[in-house]
């Protein structure tokens, strides 16, 4: 038995309160090394009187990766307290006791010692990780507003190009707006989606709007607040939730706060709103895009000088951003916030953010843009979920890119699942393509039958699936900006058969949402191709 591979951590994804009374416990062991695992558990105050350590409960091997097996059991406690340890039996028939003080031979003098057990002192409901229940039943549709539909040519920016006249470059405008979304709500209803994730709609200079000028104003090229309110109301009438994109890591250089810094330098009242290393900040040529930060006198998003990074540790910045976050909930009744570049903003701020928005709307959905393992943000006091790129990358690498074997895909997926509490996995945001990645049909090299397989497989996973606009009709596109092409509205140019397939997939997912989200799935590998 490889005792060094045995691992557990209390009050984490290895031990968590799933419902008000049901507590789930996991144990990790070396793959194919352990024959059986039992849990010894009971109230910490009755170990000597009830001798509950004599009643072993078998754990079930739930998931495996290429290197580890994971064991799980669900227990309850009438007193809302729990003390527990593990009896581990190896394939070589050796056994051991594993508890809070480490690993010991399985002996009477060990299993009767209270201090050798892990403890959950009390099941505090306020600490239980929860997600909005509606998220489990939601199929999202991501809209990049500038490219979805041009419903009002009167608000087109200067030099707007004819719709779909060319593949997009980074600076192109095609006139997409909120009226275009309003005009196609019937289309979205027909598809069956019940959630819209909007890329930023606030006033900004670029076509993507991630360089915010004013968080309180709808970009004039998209419409106005009255139109936005009508759009949200109409969506809600159709059972469609709305999620906005919050760009709180950085601002645009044309924001009034940054312009004040440019004008007044060290005397600016906003100089501490940003991470400025030296003055003057305009000494850097804004038109150049550097490969390093050496010559930029302030921190930015990536090495992008027109997106200066906000100092979210500054109380003034915190108040400003939290007021914005609550404003759009109170005034427009949005249902979720997607948080851009969430991993580069401090945890302290996100904890304040969660408290502020859930006080206004307890069932609002908080989604962080994080592309890697995200345990630190998913402890119950920050986000409900992250964009699940790390999980779906395994699916794409196997089906579309053919970089890994089936067992490696399942191993990668299972590894990601075991990083989090089950509630996290039930509410995570699953996507195969987005405004930041190549479209899934392009990754499948135009093979629509393969694309259908990938989509169907993703829709069967725990979490809340998302369709990137146009995927359902066969749109293609390489990485940004090519993945941001104009939506095709001409019926003769749409793949209607594919639309029908995706529509059926959405319907099936909604019917099976509870089974998929709260059930348990294990994949049988029939052919582990190279």
Coordinates of C-alpha atoms in Angstrom, one line a residue, residues 47-491:
X47 CA -17.2 8.2 20.8
X48 CA -16.7 6.5 24.2
X49 CA -20.4 6.0 25.1
X50 CA -21.8 4.8 21.8
X51 CA -18.5 3.3 20.4
X52 CA -19.6 4.2 16.9
X53 CA -16.1 3.4 15.6
X54 CA -17.1 -0.2 15.7
X55 CA -19.6 0.5 12.9
X56 CA -17.6 0.9 9.7
X57 CA -19.3 2.4 6.6
X58 CA -18.0 1.4 3.2
X59 CA -17.0 4.2 0.8
X60 CA -17.6 4.0 -3.0
X61 CA -14.9 4.6 -5.6
X62 CA -16.5 7.5 -7.5
X63 CA -14.0 8.8 -10.0
X64 CA -10.4 8.0 -11.2
X65 CA -7.7 9.8 -13.0
X66 CA -4.6 8.3 -14.5
X67 CA -2.8 8.5 -11.2
X68 CA -5.5 8.6 -8.4
X69 CA -8.7 7.0 -7.3
X70 CA -11.3 9.0 -5.4
X71 CA -13.6 7.5 -2.8
X72 CA -16.8 9.1 -1.5
X73 CA -19.6 8.7 1.0
X74 CA -22.5 10.8 2.2
X75 CA -23.4 10.8 5.9
X76 CA -25.8 12.7 8.1
X77 CA -25.7 13.8 11.7
X78 CA -28.6 14.4 14.0
X79 CA -26.5 16.7 16.1
X80 CA -24.9 18.6 13.2
X81 CA -21.5 17.6 14.5
X82 CA -19.2 15.0 13.0
X83 CA -16.0 13.2 13.9
X84 CA -14.5 10.8 11.3
X85 CA -11.5 8.8 10.1
X86 CA -10.7 6.2 7.5
X87 CA -10.0 2.5 7.5
X88 CA -8.0 1.8 4.3
X89 CA -7.4 -1.7 3.0
X90 CA -4.8 -2.2 0.3
X91 CA -4.8 -4.6 -2.6
X92 CA -2.0 -6.3 -0.8
X93 CA -4.4 -6.8 2.2
X94 CA -2.4 -4.5 4.4
X95 CA -4.6 -1.9 6.2
X96 CA -4.2 1.3 8.1
X97 CA -6.1 4.0 10.1
X98 CA -6.0 7.5 8.6
X99 CA -7.1 10.5 10.6
X100 CA -6.2 14.0 11.7
X101 CA -2.9 13.0 13.2
X102 CA -1.8 11.0 10.2
X103 CA -1.5 7.3 9.3
X104 CA -1.3 4.5 11.9
X105 CA -1.6 0.7 12.1
X106 CA -5.3 -0.2 12.4
X107 CA -5.4 -1.1 16.1
X108 CA -7.8 -0.9 19.0
X109 CA -5.7 1.7 20.9
X110 CA -5.7 3.9 17.8
X111 CA -9.3 3.8 16.7
X112 CA -10.5 4.6 20.2
X113 CA -8.4 7.8 20.5
X114 CA -10.7 10.8 19.9
X115 CA -7.8 13.2 19.0
X116 CA -6.8 10.9 16.0
X117 CA -10.1 11.8 14.2
X118 CA -10.9 14.6 11.7
X119 CA -13.6 16.9 13.1
X120 CA -16.4 19.1 11.7
X121 CA -17.4 21.0 14.9
X122 CA -20.8 22.1 13.6
X123 CA -22.7 22.1 10.3
X124 CA -23.0 25.9 9.9
X125 CA -25.6 26.5 7.1
X126 CA -24.2 30.0 6.4
X127 CA -20.9 28.4 5.5
X128 CA -22.4 25.8 3.1
X129 CA -21.6 26.4 -0.5
X130 CA -24.7 27.2 -2.5
X131 CA -25.6 28.2 -6.0
X132 CA -28.8 29.7 -7.5
X133 CA -31.0 26.7 -8.2
X134 CA -32.1 28.2 -11.6
X135 CA -28.5 28.0 -12.9
X136 CA -28.7 24.1 -13.0
X137 CA -31.6 24.4 -15.5
X138 CA -30.1 27.1 -17.7
X139 CA -28.7 26.8 -21.2
X140 CA -26.8 30.0 -21.9
X141 CA -26.3 31.8 -25.2
X142 CA -23.3 34.2 -25.4
X143 CA -23.8 37.4 -27.5
X144 CA -21.0 39.6 -28.7
X145 CA -23.3 42.7 -29.2
X146 CA -21.3 44.4 -32.0
X147 CA -21.6 41.2 -34.2
X148 CA -25.1 39.7 -33.4
X149 CA -27.5 41.9 -35.4
X150 CA -27.8 45.5 -36.5
X151 CA -31.3 46.6 -35.6
X152 CA -30.9 50.3 -35.8
X153 CA -28.6 51.8 -38.4
X154 CA -29.1 55.3 -37.0
X155 CA -26.7 54.5 -34.1
X156 CA -24.0 53.0 -36.3
X157 CA -20.5 54.3 -35.4
X158 CA -18.6 56.3 -38.1
X159 CA -17.0 54.1 -40.8
X160 CA -19.4 51.2 -40.0
X161 CA -18.9 48.4 -42.6
X162 CA -21.7 46.6 -44.3
X163 CA -22.9 43.6 -42.3
X164 CA -20.8 40.6 -42.9
X165 CA -18.9 42.2 -45.7
X166 CA -15.6 40.9 -44.5
X167 CA -13.9 38.9 -41.9
X168 CA -13.4 41.1 -38.9
X169 CA -10.1 42.9 -38.0
X170 CA -9.6 44.2 -34.5
X171 CA -10.7 47.8 -35.2
X172 CA -13.8 47.0 -37.5
X173 CA -17.3 48.0 -36.6
X174 CA -20.4 46.4 -38.2
X175 CA -23.2 48.1 -36.3
X176 CA -24.5 45.3 -34.0
X177 CA -26.7 46.7 -31.2
X178 CA -29.4 45.9 -28.6
X179 CA -32.2 46.5 -31.0
X180 CA -30.7 43.7 -33.1
X181 CA -31.0 41.4 -30.1
X182 CA -34.6 42.6 -29.4
X183 CA -35.5 41.8 -33.0
X184 CA -34.3 38.2 -32.7
X185 CA -35.7 37.2 -29.3
X186 CA -38.1 34.9 -31.1
X187 CA -35.1 33.2 -32.7
X188 CA -33.6 32.6 -29.3
X189 CA -36.9 31.5 -27.8
X190 CA -37.2 29.0 -30.7
X191 CA -33.7 27.7 -30.0
X192 CA -34.8 27.1 -26.5
X193 CA -32.1 28.9 -24.5
X194 CA -33.1 30.4 -21.2
X195 CA -30.0 32.6 -20.4
X196 CA -28.2 35.3 -22.3
X197 CA -24.6 36.2 -21.4
X198 CA -23.8 39.6 -22.9
X199 CA -20.2 40.7 -23.5
X200 CA -19.8 44.3 -22.3
X201 CA -22.5 46.8 -23.3
X202 CA -21.2 49.9 -21.4
X203 CA -19.8 53.0 -23.0
X204 CA -16.3 52.3 -24.5
X205 CA -14.2 53.1 -27.5
X206 CA -13.5 49.7 -29.0
X207 CA -15.9 47.3 -30.7
X208 CA -15.4 44.8 -27.9
X209 CA -16.1 47.3 -25.1
X210 CA -13.6 45.9 -22.6
X211 CA -12.0 49.3 -22.4
X212 CA -14.8 51.0 -20.3
X213 CA -15.3 54.7 -20.3
X214 CA -18.5 54.9 -18.3
X215 CA -20.0 51.9 -16.4
X216 CA -23.3 53.7 -15.8
X217 CA -24.1 54.3 -19.5
X218 CA -25.0 52.0 -22.3
X219 CA -22.7 52.5 -25.3
X220 CA -24.5 54.9 -27.7
X221 CA -23.7 52.5 -30.6
X222 CA -25.7 49.8 -28.8
X223 CA -28.7 51.9 -27.8
X224 CA -29.9 53.5 -24.5
X225 CA -31.1 52.5 -21.1
X226 CA -34.8 52.6 -22.1
X227 CA -34.1 50.1 -24.9
X228 CA -32.0 47.9 -22.6
X229 CA -34.8 47.9 -19.9
X230 CA -37.3 46.9 -22.5
X231 CA -35.0 44.1 -23.8
X232 CA -34.5 42.7 -20.3
X233 CA -38.2 42.9 -19.5
X234 CA -39.0 41.1 -22.7
X235 CA -36.4 38.4 -22.1
X236 CA -37.7 37.8 -18.6
X237 CA -41.2 37.4 -19.9
X238 CA -39.9 34.6 -22.1
X239 CA -38.1 33.0 -19.1
X240 CA -34.6 34.1 -20.3
X241 CA -32.2 35.3 -17.6
X242 CA -29.7 38.1 -18.3
X243 CA -26.0 38.2 -17.3
X244 CA -23.8 41.2 -17.8
X245 CA -20.0 41.4 -18.2
X246 CA -18.2 43.4 -15.5
X247 CA -14.8 44.7 -16.4
X248 CA -13.5 45.6 -13.0
X249 CA -9.8 44.7 -13.4
X250 CA -9.1 47.7 -15.6
X251 CA -10.6 50.8 -17.3
X252 CA -10.1 52.4 -20.7
X253 CA -7.7 55.3 -21.2
X254 CA -10.6 57.5 -22.2
X255 CA -12.4 57.1 -18.9
X256 CA -12.7 60.5 -17.0
X257 CA -10.6 59.1 -14.1
X258 CA -7.6 58.2 -16.3
X259 CA -7.9 61.4 -18.3
X260 CA -7.6 63.3 -15.0
X261 CA -4.4 61.4 -14.3
X262 CA -3.1 62.3 -17.7
X263 CA -3.9 65.9 -17.1
X264 CA -2.9 66.4 -13.5
X265 CA -0.2 63.7 -13.0
X266 CA 0.8 63.3 -9.4
X267 CA -1.8 65.9 -8.3
X268 CA -4.7 63.9 -9.7
X269 CA -7.3 62.8 -7.2
X270 CA -7.4 59.5 -9.1
X271 CA -3.7 58.7 -9.1
X272 CA -4.2 56.1 -6.4
X273 CA -7.0 54.4 -8.4
X274 CA -4.4 52.8 -10.5
X275 CA -1.0 51.1 -10.1
X276 CA 1.3 53.8 -11.3
X277 CA 5.0 53.3 -11.0
X278 CA 6.3 56.7 -12.1
X279 CA 5.1 59.9 -13.7
X280 CA 4.3 61.3 -16.2
X281 CA 2.1 58.4 -17.4
X282 CA 1.8 59.8 -20.9
X283 CA 5.5 59.3 -21.5
X284 CA 4.7 56.0 -23.2
X285 CA 3.5 56.0 -26.8
X286 CA -0.1 54.7 -26.6
X287 CA -0.1 53.6 -30.2
X288 CA 2.6 50.9 -29.6
X289 CA 1.8 47.5 -28.2
X290 CA 4.9 46.4 -26.2
X291 CA 5.8 42.8 -25.5
X292 CA 7.0 43.6 -22.0
X293 CA 5.9 46.1 -19.3
X294 CA 9.3 47.7 -18.9
X295 CA 8.5 51.0 -20.6
X296 CA 4.9 51.3 -19.4
X297 CA 4.7 53.5 -16.2
X298 CA 1.6 51.8 -14.9
X299 CA 0.1 48.3 -14.6
X300 CA -2.2 47.2 -17.4
X301 CA -4.3 44.4 -18.6
X302 CA -1.6 42.1 -20.2
X303 CA 0.7 44.6 -22.0
X304 CA -2.1 46.7 -23.3
X305 CA -1.4 50.4 -22.5
X306 CA -5.0 51.6 -23.3
X307 CA -6.3 49.4 -20.4
X308 CA -4.8 50.7 -17.1
X309 CA -5.3 48.3 -14.2
X310 CA -7.5 49.5 -11.3
X311 CA -6.3 49.4 -7.7
X312 CA -9.2 47.4 -6.2
X313 CA -7.5 47.6 -2.8
X314 CA -8.3 51.3 -2.7
X315 CA -11.6 51.9 -0.7
X316 CA -12.7 54.6 -3.2
X317 CA -12.3 52.2 -6.1
X318 CA -14.1 49.5 -4.1
X319 CA -17.1 51.8 -3.4
X320 CA -17.2 53.0 -7.0
X321 CA -17.3 49.5 -8.5
X322 CA -19.7 48.1 -5.9
X323 CA -22.1 50.9 -6.5
X324 CA -22.0 50.0 -10.2
X325 CA -22.5 46.3 -9.5
X326 CA -25.6 47.0 -7.3
X327 CA -27.0 49.7 -9.6
X328 CA -27.6 47.4 -12.5
X329 CA -29.3 44.8 -10.3
X330 CA -31.5 47.3 -8.6
X331 CA -32.4 49.4 -11.7
X332 CA -32.4 46.7 -14.4
X333 CA -33.0 43.4 -12.5
X334 CA -30.1 41.6 -14.2
X335 CA -29.6 38.0 -13.1
X336 CA -25.9 37.5 -13.2
X337 CA -22.4 39.1 -13.4
X338 CA -19.6 37.6 -15.4
X339 CA -16.4 39.0 -14.0
X340 CA -13.7 39.7 -16.6
X341 CA -10.1 38.8 -15.7
X342 CA -11.3 37.8 -12.3
X343 CA -8.1 36.0 -11.3
X344 CA -6.2 39.3 -11.4
X345 CA -8.4 41.1 -9.0
X346 CA -7.8 40.7 -5.2
X347 CA -9.8 38.2 -3.2
X348 CA -10.6 40.9 -0.6
X349 CA -12.5 42.9 -3.2
X350 CA -14.4 39.9 -4.5
X351 CA -15.6 39.0 -1.0
X352 CA -17.0 42.5 -0.7
X353 CA -18.5 42.2 -4.2
X354 CA -20.4 39.0 -3.3
X355 CA -21.8 40.5 -0.1
X356 CA -23.0 43.6 -1.9
X357 CA -24.7 41.9 -4.9
X358 CA -26.3 39.0 -2.9
X359 CA -27.8 41.5 -0.4
X360 CA -29.7 43.1 -3.3
X361 CA -30.5 39.8 -5.1
X362 CA -29.8 36.6 -3.1
X363 CA -30.1 34.3 -6.2
X364 CA -27.8 36.4 -8.5
X365 CA -25.2 34.3 -10.4
X366 CA -21.6 35.3 -9.9
X367 CA -19.3 33.9 -12.6
X368 CA -15.6 34.5 -12.8
X369 CA -13.4 34.4 -15.9
X370 CA -10.6 32.0 -14.8
X371 CA -9.0 29.6 -17.2
X372 CA -7.1 27.5 -14.6
X373 CA -7.8 25.7 -11.3
X374 CA -9.9 28.0 -9.2
X375 CA -10.3 26.5 -5.7
X376 CA -9.4 29.8 -4.0
X377 CA -12.3 31.7 -5.6
X378 CA -14.8 28.9 -5.0
X379 CA -15.0 28.6 -1.2
X380 CA -18.5 30.0 -0.9
X381 CA -17.6 33.6 -0.2
X382 CA -16.7 34.8 -3.7
X383 CA -17.9 33.2 -6.9
X384 CA -20.6 30.6 -7.6
X385 CA -18.7 29.3 -10.7
X386 CA -16.0 29.9 -13.2
X387 CA -15.8 29.7 -17.0
X388 CA -14.9 26.0 -17.2
X389 CA -12.2 26.2 -19.8
X390 CA -9.9 23.8 -17.9
X391 CA -12.6 21.1 -18.0
X392 CA -13.8 21.5 -21.6
X393 CA -10.2 21.7 -22.9
X394 CA -9.9 18.0 -22.2
X395 CA -13.0 17.4 -24.3
X396 CA -11.7 19.5 -27.2
X397 CA -8.2 18.0 -27.0
X398 CA -9.7 14.5 -27.4
X399 CA -12.6 15.0 -29.8
X400 CA -11.5 17.9 -32.0
X401 CA -7.7 18.3 -31.7
X402 CA -7.0 14.5 -31.2
X403 CA -4.1 15.4 -28.9
X404 CA -4.9 13.0 -26.2
X405 CA -6.5 9.5 -25.7
X406 CA -10.0 8.8 -24.3
X407 CA -8.5 7.8 -20.9
X408 CA -6.5 11.0 -20.8
X409 CA -9.6 13.0 -21.5
X410 CA -11.6 11.3 -18.8
X411 CA -8.7 11.6 -16.4
X412 CA -8.5 15.4 -17.1
X413 CA -12.2 15.8 -16.6
X414 CA -12.3 13.8 -13.4
X415 CA -9.3 15.7 -12.1
X416 CA -11.2 19.0 -12.6
X417 CA -14.4 17.6 -11.0
X418 CA -12.5 16.5 -7.9
X419 CA -11.0 20.0 -7.4
X420 CA -14.4 21.3 -6.3
X421 CA -17.4 20.6 -4.1
X422 CA -20.3 19.0 -6.0
X423 CA -22.3 22.2 -5.8
X424 CA -19.6 24.0 -7.7
X425 CA -19.6 21.4 -10.5
X426 CA -23.4 21.6 -10.7
X427 CA -23.3 25.3 -11.4
X428 CA -20.1 25.8 -13.4
X429 CA -20.2 27.5 -16.8
X430 CA -19.3 25.0 -19.6
X431 CA -18.3 26.3 -23.0
X432 CA -16.6 25.0 -26.1
X433 CA -16.0 28.3 -27.8
X434 CA -16.3 32.0 -27.1
X435 CA -15.2 35.5 -28.2
X436 CA -11.7 34.6 -26.9
X437 CA -11.3 31.2 -28.7
X438 CA -11.6 29.6 -32.1
X439 CA -15.1 28.3 -32.9
X440 CA -15.7 24.7 -32.3
X441 CA -16.6 23.9 -35.9
X442 CA -13.2 25.3 -36.9
X443 CA -11.5 23.2 -34.3
X444 CA -13.3 20.2 -35.8
X445 CA -11.9 21.2 -39.2
X446 CA -15.4 21.7 -40.6
X447 CA -16.6 18.2 -39.7
X448 CA -20.2 18.9 -38.5
X449 CA -20.8 15.3 -37.4
X450 CA -17.8 15.5 -35.2
X451 CA -18.9 18.9 -33.9
X452 CA -22.3 17.4 -33.0
X453 CA -20.6 14.7 -31.0
X454 CA -18.5 17.3 -29.1
X455 CA -21.6 19.4 -28.4
X456 CA -23.7 16.4 -27.2
X457 CA -20.9 15.2 -25.0
X458 CA -20.4 18.6 -23.4
X459 CA -24.2 19.0 -22.8
X460 CA -24.2 15.7 -20.8
X461 CA -21.7 17.1 -18.3
X462 CA -22.5 18.6 -14.9
X463 CA -22.8 22.4 -15.1
X464 CA -24.6 25.0 -17.1
X465 CA -23.8 24.7 -20.9
X466 CA -23.3 27.8 -23.1
X467 CA -23.7 28.2 -26.9
X468 CA -21.6 30.9 -28.6
X469 CA -23.7 32.9 -31.0
X470 CA -23.8 31.3 -34.4
X471 CA -22.4 28.0 -33.4
X472 CA -25.9 26.6 -33.8
X473 CA -26.0 27.5 -37.5
X474 CA -22.5 26.4 -38.4
X475 CA -20.4 29.6 -38.1
X476 CA -16.6 29.2 -38.3
X477 CA -13.7 31.3 -37.0
X478 CA -10.2 31.1 -35.8
X479 CA -8.9 32.8 -32.7
X480 CA -9.8 36.4 -31.9
X481 CA -10.7 38.5 -33.9
X482 CA -11.8 35.9 -36.5
X483 CA -14.2 34.2 -34.0
X484 CA -16.1 37.5 -33.8
X485 CA -17.7 37.4 -37.2
X486 CA -21.1 38.9 -38.0
X487 CA -24.0 36.6 -37.3
X488 CA -25.4 35.1 -40.4
X489 CA -29.2 35.8 -40.7
X490 CA -29.8 34.7 -44.3
X491 CA -31.7 31.4 -44.1

